[in-house]
CSV table of C-alpha atoms and ligand atoms in Angstrom, one decimal:
chain,number,residue,atom,x,y,z
A,1,MET,CA,-12.9,-221.3,-104.0
A,2,SER,CA,-12.8,-218.6,-101.4
A,3,ALA,CA,-10.5,-218.9,-98.4
A,4,PRO,CA,-12.0,-220.7,-95.3
A,5,LEU,CA,-13.5,-218.5,-92.7
A,6,VAL,CA,-11.4,-218.3,-89.5
A,7,LEU,CA,-13.9,-217.9,-86.6
A,8,LYS,CA,-11.1,-216.8,-84.2
A,9,ASN,CA,-10.5,-213.8,-86.5
A,10,LEU,CA,-13.9,-212.3,-85.8
A,11,PRO,CA,-15.2,-210.6,-82.7
A,12,GLU,CA,-18.4,-212.4,-81.6
A,13,PRO,CA,-21.0,-210.1,-83.4
A,14,LYS,CA,-19.3,-210.5,-86.7
A,15,ALA,CA,-18.9,-214.2,-86.2
A,16,LEU,CA,-22.6,-214.5,-85.5
A,17,ASP,CA,-23.4,-212.8,-88.8
A,18,ALA,CA,-21.1,-215.0,-90.7
A,19,LEU,CA,-22.5,-218.2,-89.1
A,20,ALA,CA,-26.1,-216.9,-89.7
A,21,ALA,CA,-25.2,-217.1,-93.4
A,22,PHE,CA,-24.6,-220.8,-93.0
A,23,GLY,CA,-28.1,-221.2,-91.5
A,24,ALA,CA,-27.0,-221.2,-87.8
A,25,THR,CA,-29.4,-219.8,-85.2
A,26,GLU,CA,-28.0,-217.2,-82.8
A,27,LYS,CA,-27.8,-219.9,-80.1
A,28,GLU,CA,-26.0,-222.3,-82.4
A,29,ALA,CA,-23.6,-219.6,-83.6
A,30,ARG,CA,-22.7,-218.5,-80.1
A,31,ARG,CA,-21.8,-222.1,-79.1
A,32,ILE,CA,-19.7,-222.6,-82.2
A,33,TRP,CA,-17.8,-219.3,-81.8
A,34,ALA,CA,-17.2,-220.0,-78.1
A,35,ALA,CA,-15.9,-223.5,-78.7
A,36,SER,CA,-13.7,-222.2,-81.5
A,37,VAL,CA,-12.1,-219.5,-79.4
A,38,LYS,CA,-12.3,-220.5,-75.7
A,39,ASN,CA,-11.7,-224.2,-76.3
A,40,ARG,CA,-9.4,-223.7,-79.3
A,41,ALA,CA,-11.6,-226.4,-80.9
A,42,GLN,CA,-10.5,-227.6,-84.4
A,43,VAL,CA,-13.3,-227.6,-87.0
A,44,GLU,CA,-13.6,-231.4,-86.8
A,45,ASP,CA,-14.0,-231.2,-83.0
A,46,LEU,CA,-17.0,-228.8,-83.4
A,47,ARG,CA,-18.9,-231.8,-84.7
A,48,GLY,CA,-19.0,-233.0,-81.1
A,49,LEU,CA,-20.9,-230.0,-79.9
A,50,GLU,CA,-24.4,-230.6,-78.6
A,51,GLN,CA,-27.5,-228.9,-79.9
A,52,ILE,CA,-26.1,-228.0,-83.3
A,53,ARG,CA,-28.0,-229.2,-86.2
A,54,ARG,CA,-26.2,-231.4,-88.6
A,55,VAL,CA,-27.0,-229.2,-91.6
A,56,VAL,CA,-25.3,-226.3,-89.9
A,57,MET,CA,-22.2,-228.4,-88.9
A,58,ASP,CA,-21.9,-229.5,-92.5
A,59,GLN,CA,-21.7,-225.9,-93.6
A,60,VAL,CA,-19.2,-225.0,-90.9
A,61,GLN,CA,-17.0,-227.9,-91.7
A,62,ALA,CA,-17.1,-227.0,-95.4
A,63,HIS,CA,-16.4,-223.3,-95.0
A,64,CYS,CA,-14.5,-222.7,-91.7
A,65,ALA,CA,-11.0,-223.2,-90.4
A,66,ALA,CA,-9.6,-223.2,-86.9
A,67,PRO,CA,-5.8,-222.9,-87.3
A,68,ARG,CA,-3.4,-223.0,-84.5
A,69,ILE,CA,0.1,-221.6,-84.1
A,70,GLU,CA,2.9,-224.0,-83.4
A,71,THR,CA,5.2,-223.7,-80.4
A,72,VAL,CA,8.9,-224.0,-81.5
A,73,THR,CA,10.6,-223.3,-78.2
A,74,ARG,CA,9.7,-222.4,-74.7
A,75,ARG,CA,12.3,-221.1,-72.2
A,76,THR,CA,12.0,-220.0,-68.6
A,77,ASP,CA,14.3,-217.6,-66.9
A,78,PRO,CA,15.3,-219.3,-63.6
A,79,ALA,CA,15.8,-216.0,-61.9
A,80,ASP,CA,12.3,-214.7,-62.2
A,81,GLY,CA,10.0,-217.3,-63.9
A,82,PHE,CA,9.5,-215.2,-67.0
A,83,THR,CA,8.8,-217.6,-69.9
A,84,LYS,CA,9.4,-216.9,-73.6
A,85,TYR,CA,7.6,-218.8,-76.3
A,86,LEU,CA,8.7,-218.8,-79.9
A,87,PHE,CA,5.8,-219.6,-82.2
A,88,ARG,CA,5.8,-220.5,-85.9
A,89,LEU,CA,2.9,-219.1,-88.0
A,90,HIS,CA,1.3,-220.8,-91.0
A,91,ASP,CA,3.6,-219.1,-93.5
A,92,GLY,CA,6.8,-220.0,-91.7
A,93,GLN,CA,7.1,-216.5,-90.1
A,94,ARG,CA,7.8,-216.5,-86.3
A,95,VAL,CA,6.9,-214.4,-83.4
A,96,GLU,CA,7.7,-214.3,-79.7
A,97,THR,CA,5.4,-214.0,-76.7
A,98,VAL,CA,6.3,-213.7,-73.0
A,99,ARG,CA,4.5,-215.1,-70.1
A,100,ILE,CA,4.9,-212.8,-67.1
A,101,PRO,CA,4.3,-214.2,-63.6
A,102,ILE,CA,2.4,-211.9,-61.2
A,103,PHE,CA,2.9,-212.8,-57.6
A,104,ASP,CA,2.2,-216.6,-57.3
A,105,THR,CA,-1.4,-216.2,-58.5
A,106,HIS,CA,-1.7,-215.5,-62.2
A,107,TYR,CA,0.0,-214.5,-65.5
A,108,VAL,CA,0.0,-211.6,-67.9
A,109,VAL,CA,0.9,-212.4,-71.5
A,110,CYS,CA,3.0,-210.0,-73.5
A,111,VAL,CA,1.9,-210.5,-77.1
A,112,SER,CA,3.4,-209.6,-80.5
A,113,SER,CA,1.2,-207.7,-83.0
A,114,GLN,CA,3.5,-207.7,-86.0
A,115,VAL,CA,6.4,-209.8,-87.3
A,116,GLY,CA,9.2,-207.3,-86.9
A,117,CYS,CA,8.6,-203.6,-86.7
A,118,ALA,CA,8.9,-200.6,-89.0
A,119,LEU,CA,9.5,-198.0,-86.3
A,120,ALA,CA,13.2,-198.9,-85.7
A,121,CYS,CA,13.7,-197.7,-82.2
A,122,ASP,CA,17.5,-197.8,-81.8
A,123,PHE,CA,17.5,-199.7,-78.5
A,124,CYS,CA,15.1,-202.5,-79.7
A,125,ALA,CA,16.0,-205.8,-81.2
A,126,THR,CA,12.7,-206.1,-83.0
A,127,GLY,CA,13.2,-202.6,-84.5
A,128,ARG,CA,16.5,-203.9,-86.0
A,129,MET,CA,14.6,-206.7,-87.8
A,130,GLY,CA,12.6,-204.4,-90.0
A,131,PHE,CA,8.9,-204.9,-90.7
A,132,LYS,CA,7.8,-208.2,-92.2
A,133,ARG,CA,4.0,-208.3,-91.8
A,134,ASN,CA,0.9,-207.6,-89.6
A,135,LEU,CA,-0.5,-210.4,-87.6
A,136,GLU,CA,-4.1,-211.5,-88.1
A,137,PRO,CA,-6.4,-211.2,-85.1
A,138,TRP,CA,-6.4,-215.0,-84.6
A,139,GLU,CA,-2.6,-215.1,-84.6
A,140,ILE,CA,-2.7,-212.7,-81.7
A,141,VAL,CA,-5.5,-214.5,-79.9
A,142,GLU,CA,-3.7,-217.8,-80.4
A,143,GLN,CA,-0.6,-216.5,-78.6
A,144,VAL,CA,-2.6,-215.9,-75.5
A,145,LEU,CA,-4.6,-219.2,-75.7
A,146,ALA,CA,-1.5,-221.3,-76.4
A,147,VAL,CA,0.2,-219.8,-73.3
A,148,ARG,CA,-3.0,-220.2,-71.3
A,149,ASP,CA,-3.2,-223.9,-72.2
A,150,ASP,CA,0.4,-224.3,-71.1
A,151,ALA,CA,0.1,-222.4,-67.8
A,152,ASP,CA,-0.4,-223.7,-64.3
A,153,ARG,CA,-2.2,-220.5,-63.2
A,154,PRO,CA,-4.8,-218.4,-64.9
A,155,VAL,CA,-4.0,-215.7,-67.4
A,156,ARG,CA,-5.6,-212.4,-66.2
A,157,GLY,CA,-4.0,-209.8,-68.4
A,158,VAL,CA,-2.6,-209.1,-71.9
A,159,VAL,CA,-0.1,-206.4,-72.8
A,160,PHE,CA,0.6,-205.5,-76.4
A,161,MET,CA,4.3,-204.8,-75.7
A,162,GLY,CA,5.9,-207.6,-77.7
A,163,MET,CA,7.1,-207.4,-81.3
A,164,GLY,CA,5.6,-204.6,-83.5
A,165,GLU,CA,3.8,-201.3,-83.1
A,166,PRO,CA,0.2,-202.3,-82.3
A,167,LEU,CA,-1.4,-199.1,-83.5
A,168,LEU,CA,0.1,-199.7,-87.0
A,169,ASN,CA,-2.0,-202.9,-87.1
A,170,TYR,CA,-5.0,-201.1,-85.5
A,171,ARG,CA,-8.0,-203.1,-86.8
A,172,ASN,CA,-6.5,-206.5,-86.1
A,173,VAL,CA,-5.2,-205.5,-82.7
A,174,ILE,CA,-8.6,-204.1,-81.6
A,175,ALA,CA,-10.4,-207.2,-83.0
A,176,ALA,CA,-8.0,-209.5,-81.1
A,177,ALA,CA,-8.6,-207.4,-77.9
A,178,GLN,CA,-12.3,-207.7,-78.4
A,179,ILE,CA,-12.1,-211.5,-78.8
A,180,LEU,CA,-9.8,-211.8,-75.8
A,181,SER,CA,-12.0,-209.7,-73.6
A,182,HIS,CA,-15.3,-211.4,-74.5
A,183,PRO,CA,-16.6,-213.6,-71.7
A,184,ALA,CA,-17.2,-216.5,-74.1
A,185,GLY,CA,-13.8,-215.8,-75.8
A,186,GLY,CA,-10.6,-215.2,-73.9
A,187,ALA,CA,-12.6,-214.0,-70.8
A,188,ILE,CA,-9.9,-211.4,-69.9
A,189,ASP,CA,-11.2,-208.2,-68.4
A,190,GLY,CA,-11.0,-205.3,-70.9
A,191,LYS,CA,-9.2,-203.2,-68.3
A,192,GLY,CA,-6.6,-206.0,-68.0
A,193,ILE,CA,-5.6,-205.5,-71.7
A,194,THR,CA,-3.0,-202.8,-72.3
A,195,ILE,CA,-2.1,-201.5,-75.8
A,196,SER,CA,1.3,-199.9,-75.9
A,197,THR,CA,2.4,-197.5,-78.6
A,198,ALA,CA,5.6,-195.7,-79.5
A,199,GLY,CA,3.4,-192.7,-80.3
A,200,TRP,CA,1.4,-193.0,-83.5
A,201,VAL,CA,-0.7,-189.9,-83.0
A,202,PRO,CA,-3.7,-190.4,-85.4
A,203,MET,CA,-4.3,-193.9,-84.1
A,204,ILE,CA,-4.1,-192.7,-80.5
A,205,ARG,CA,-6.9,-190.2,-81.4
A,206,ARG,CA,-8.9,-192.9,-83.1
A,207,PHE,CA,-8.5,-195.2,-80.1
A,208,THR,CA,-9.7,-192.3,-77.8
A,209,GLU,CA,-12.7,-191.6,-80.0
A,210,GLU,CA,-13.8,-195.2,-80.2
A,211,ALA,CA,-13.8,-195.4,-76.4
A,212,HIS,CA,-12.6,-199.0,-76.1
A,213,PRO,CA,-12.3,-200.4,-72.6
A,214,PHE,CA,-8.7,-201.3,-73.1
A,215,ARG,CA,-5.8,-199.3,-71.6
A,216,LEU,CA,-3.3,-197.3,-73.5
A,217,ALA,CA,0.4,-196.9,-72.7
A,218,VAL,CA,2.7,-194.5,-74.6
A,219,SER,CA,6.4,-194.8,-74.8
A,220,LEU,CA,8.1,-191.5,-74.4
A,221,THR,CA,11.7,-192.2,-73.4
A,222,SER,CA,12.7,-188.5,-73.7
A,223,ALA,CA,10.8,-185.2,-73.5
A,224,ILE,CA,13.5,-183.5,-75.4
A,225,PRO,CA,12.7,-183.8,-79.1
A,226,GLU,CA,16.2,-184.0,-80.5
A,227,LYS,CA,17.1,-186.7,-77.9
A,228,ARG,CA,13.9,-188.6,-78.5
A,229,ALA,CA,14.5,-188.6,-82.3
A,230,GLN,CA,18.0,-190.1,-81.7
A,231,VAL,CA,16.6,-193.3,-80.3
A,232,MET,CA,12.9,-193.2,-81.5
A,233,PRO,CA,12.7,-192.1,-85.2
A,234,VAL,CA,8.9,-191.9,-84.8
A,235,GLU,CA,9.6,-188.5,-83.3
A,236,ASN,CA,10.3,-187.2,-86.8
A,237,ARG,CA,6.9,-188.2,-87.9
A,238,TRP,CA,4.8,-187.4,-84.9
A,239,PRO,CA,6.5,-184.9,-82.7
A,240,LEU,CA,6.3,-184.8,-78.9
A,241,ALA,CA,4.0,-181.7,-78.9
A,242,ASP,CA,1.4,-183.5,-81.0
A,243,LEU,CA,1.9,-186.7,-79.1
A,244,MET,CA,1.3,-185.0,-75.7
A,245,ALA,CA,-1.8,-183.2,-77.0
A,246,ALA,CA,-3.3,-186.6,-78.0
A,247,VAL,CA,-2.3,-188.1,-74.6
A,248,ARG,CA,-3.9,-185.2,-72.8
A,249,ASP,CA,-7.1,-185.6,-74.7
A,250,HIS,CA,-7.1,-189.3,-74.0
A,251,ALA,CA,-6.6,-188.8,-70.3
A,252,ALA,CA,-9.4,-186.3,-70.3
A,253,ALA,CA,-11.8,-188.5,-72.2
A,254,ARG,CA,-11.1,-191.5,-69.9
A,255,LYS,CA,-10.9,-189.4,-66.7
A,256,THR,CA,-7.8,-191.3,-65.8
A,257,ARG,CA,-4.0,-190.9,-65.6
A,258,ALA,CA,-2.2,-191.5,-68.9
A,259,MET,CA,0.5,-194.2,-68.7
A,260,LEU,CA,3.8,-193.0,-70.0
A,261,ALA,CA,6.7,-195.5,-70.4
A,262,TYR,CA,10.2,-194.1,-70.1
A,263,VAL,CA,13.1,-196.4,-71.1
A,264,VAL,CA,16.0,-195.3,-68.9
A,265,ILE,CA,19.4,-195.3,-70.6
A,266,LYS,CA,22.7,-194.7,-68.7
A,267,GLY,CA,24.1,-191.2,-69.2
A,268,PHE,CA,21.5,-190.4,-71.9
A,269,ASN,CA,18.1,-189.5,-70.5
A,270,THR,CA,18.4,-189.4,-66.7
A,271,GLY,CA,19.7,-185.9,-66.0
A,272,TYR,CA,18.0,-182.9,-64.3
A,273,GLU,CA,17.4,-181.3,-67.7
A,274,ASP,CA,15.5,-184.5,-68.7
A,275,ALA,CA,13.2,-184.3,-65.7
A,276,LEU,CA,12.7,-180.5,-66.3
A,277,ALA,CA,11.7,-181.2,-70.0
A,278,LEU,CA,9.2,-183.9,-68.7
A,279,LYS,CA,7.7,-181.4,-66.3
A,280,GLU,CA,7.3,-178.8,-69.1
A,281,LEU,CA,5.9,-181.3,-71.6
A,282,ILE,CA,3.4,-182.9,-69.2
A,283,GLY,CA,2.2,-179.7,-67.5
A,284,ASP,CA,-1.0,-180.5,-65.7
A,285,THR,CA,-1.9,-183.6,-67.6
A,286,PRO,CA,-2.6,-186.4,-65.2
A,287,VAL,CA,0.0,-189.1,-65.9
A,288,LYS,CA,1.9,-192.0,-64.3
A,289,ILE,CA,5.4,-192.7,-65.4
A,290,ASP,CA,6.8,-196.2,-65.7
A,291,LEU,CA,10.6,-196.3,-65.7
A,292,ILE,CA,11.9,-199.4,-67.6
A,293,ASP,CA,15.6,-200.4,-67.9
A,294,VAL,CA,16.9,-200.5,-71.4
A,295,ASN,CA,17.8,-204.0,-72.5
A,296,ASP,CA,20.1,-203.9,-75.5
A,297,ALA,CA,21.9,-207.1,-76.3
A,298,THR,CA,24.4,-205.2,-78.6
A,299,GLY,CA,25.7,-203.2,-75.6
A,300,LYS,CA,25.2,-199.9,-77.3
A,301,TYR,CA,22.8,-198.8,-74.5
A,302,VAL,CA,23.0,-199.8,-70.9
A,303,PRO,CA,20.7,-199.1,-68.0
A,304,PRO,CA,21.7,-196.6,-65.3
A,305,ASP,CA,23.2,-198.0,-62.1
A,306,ALA,CA,21.3,-197.8,-58.9
A,307,GLU,CA,22.8,-194.5,-57.9
A,308,GLU,CA,22.0,-192.8,-61.2
A,309,LEU,CA,18.5,-194.1,-61.2
A,310,GLU,CA,17.9,-193.0,-57.7
A,311,ARG,CA,19.2,-189.5,-58.6
A,312,PHE,CA,16.8,-189.4,-61.6
A,313,ARG,CA,13.9,-190.4,-59.4
A,314,ASP,CA,14.7,-187.5,-57.1
A,315,HIS,CA,14.8,-185.1,-60.1
A,316,LEU,CA,11.4,-186.5,-61.2
A,317,GLN,CA,9.8,-185.2,-58.1
A,318,ILE,CA,9.5,-181.8,-59.9
A,319,VAL,CA,7.0,-183.5,-62.3
A,320,GLY,CA,4.6,-184.2,-59.4
A,321,CYS,CA,3.2,-187.5,-60.7
A,322,PRO,CA,3.5,-191.1,-59.6
A,323,VAL,CA,6.7,-192.7,-60.8
A,324,VAL,CA,7.0,-196.5,-60.8
A,325,ARG,CA,9.9,-198.7,-61.8
A,326,ARG,CA,8.5,-201.4,-64.0
A,327,TYR,CA,10.4,-204.7,-63.7
A,328,SER,CA,11.4,-206.0,-67.1
A,329,GLY,CA,12.3,-209.7,-66.5
A,330,GLY,CA,13.4,-212.6,-68.6
A,331,LYS,CA,16.8,-211.1,-69.4
A,332,SER,CA,18.7,-214.4,-69.5
A,333,ILE,CA,16.2,-215.7,-72.1
A,334,GLU,CA,16.2,-212.5,-74.2
A,335,GLY,CA,12.6,-212.1,-73.1
A,336,ALA,CA,12.8,-208.6,-71.6
A,337,CYS,CA,11.4,-205.4,-73.1
A,338,GLY,CA,13.3,-204.6,-76.3
A,339,MET,CA,14.9,-208.0,-76.7
A,340,LEU,CA,12.4,-209.9,-78.9
A,341,ALA,CA,14.0,-210.9,-82.2
A,342,ASN,CA,12.8,-214.4,-82.9
A,343,VAL,CA,16.0,-216.0,-81.6
A,344,GLY,CA,14.0,-218.6,-79.5
B,1,SF4,S1,10.2,-200.5,-79.2
B,1,SF4,FE1,8.2,-201.2,-80.0
B,1,SF4,S2,7.8,-199.6,-81.6
B,1,SF4,FE2,10.0,-199.4,-81.1
B,1,SF4,S3,11.0,-200.8,-82.7
B,1,SF4,FE3,10.6,-202.0,-80.8
B,1,SF4,S4,8.7,-203.1,-81.2
B,1,SF4,FE4,8.8,-201.3,-82.6
């Protein structure tokens, strides 16, 4: 017997095709898919849907599944309201997801795309876990829906900045983003979905070519190749020059500023020479730089103090682009950038 069809794994057009094979009309298929995704309906709940013929429901019940992920723990940082969820997957693997409050109006959900990560950035707890497996689209979608169902305000954005390198799980990440951005699915604006990469160049190029509506963020952390390679081994595979060429082409194709993330580390990448290397690397490419404090529970790397950071920001004026300090909250619950390691 073949494995049951998980409707939450399929963007709407593919789901409609699959349901057509069970004899569903387009209208019936749309209703079934929307209920399965938007309402997280279990297969048996689908029976309650109106205007679906019984013969179709029998087929759906016999061949489809609507699994959910299970919340193991949920902890909120009292300092800033960031909430971290630990979810258990059907095979016992676990992933973490962070709910980020934006003003008092809505949330953005930081999702995981893999269990663990193969890229082994030295400042990242996920990187120290090694790679376990890719997440299926529905396991990514479910993180957002489970958080949404638990939230007191709407979820308006999704960032793929949790566990894993999203571009190494490209097909499933794009499928999840398509499901989440569909009006009858997650109903999140495509521009509110950001996919973040440590710099997997061929997939950045594919993402650009495919012209998805989602945003891209690229983690740089140093514009000096030897220094970057020390903390981000991906530099040895896809060097900065190739990475920046792909970023430049992406910015040109989108007619927008490329988002570059720069993890600031005390005494390591905050000097004048670091700003100068950034200026040379970026050239006239339109970019915006997000400065993010390193969060390393081992204590090997620490963020710069206020004075060092201010000095670096002054140096960065030579780059001539907007520089923003991105708040990375949830430190007391190990929910900040770089801290996710399935500790609950
Ligand atoms: S920072 Fe991102 S790419 Fe690097 S090891 Fe951590 S999860 Fe992987």
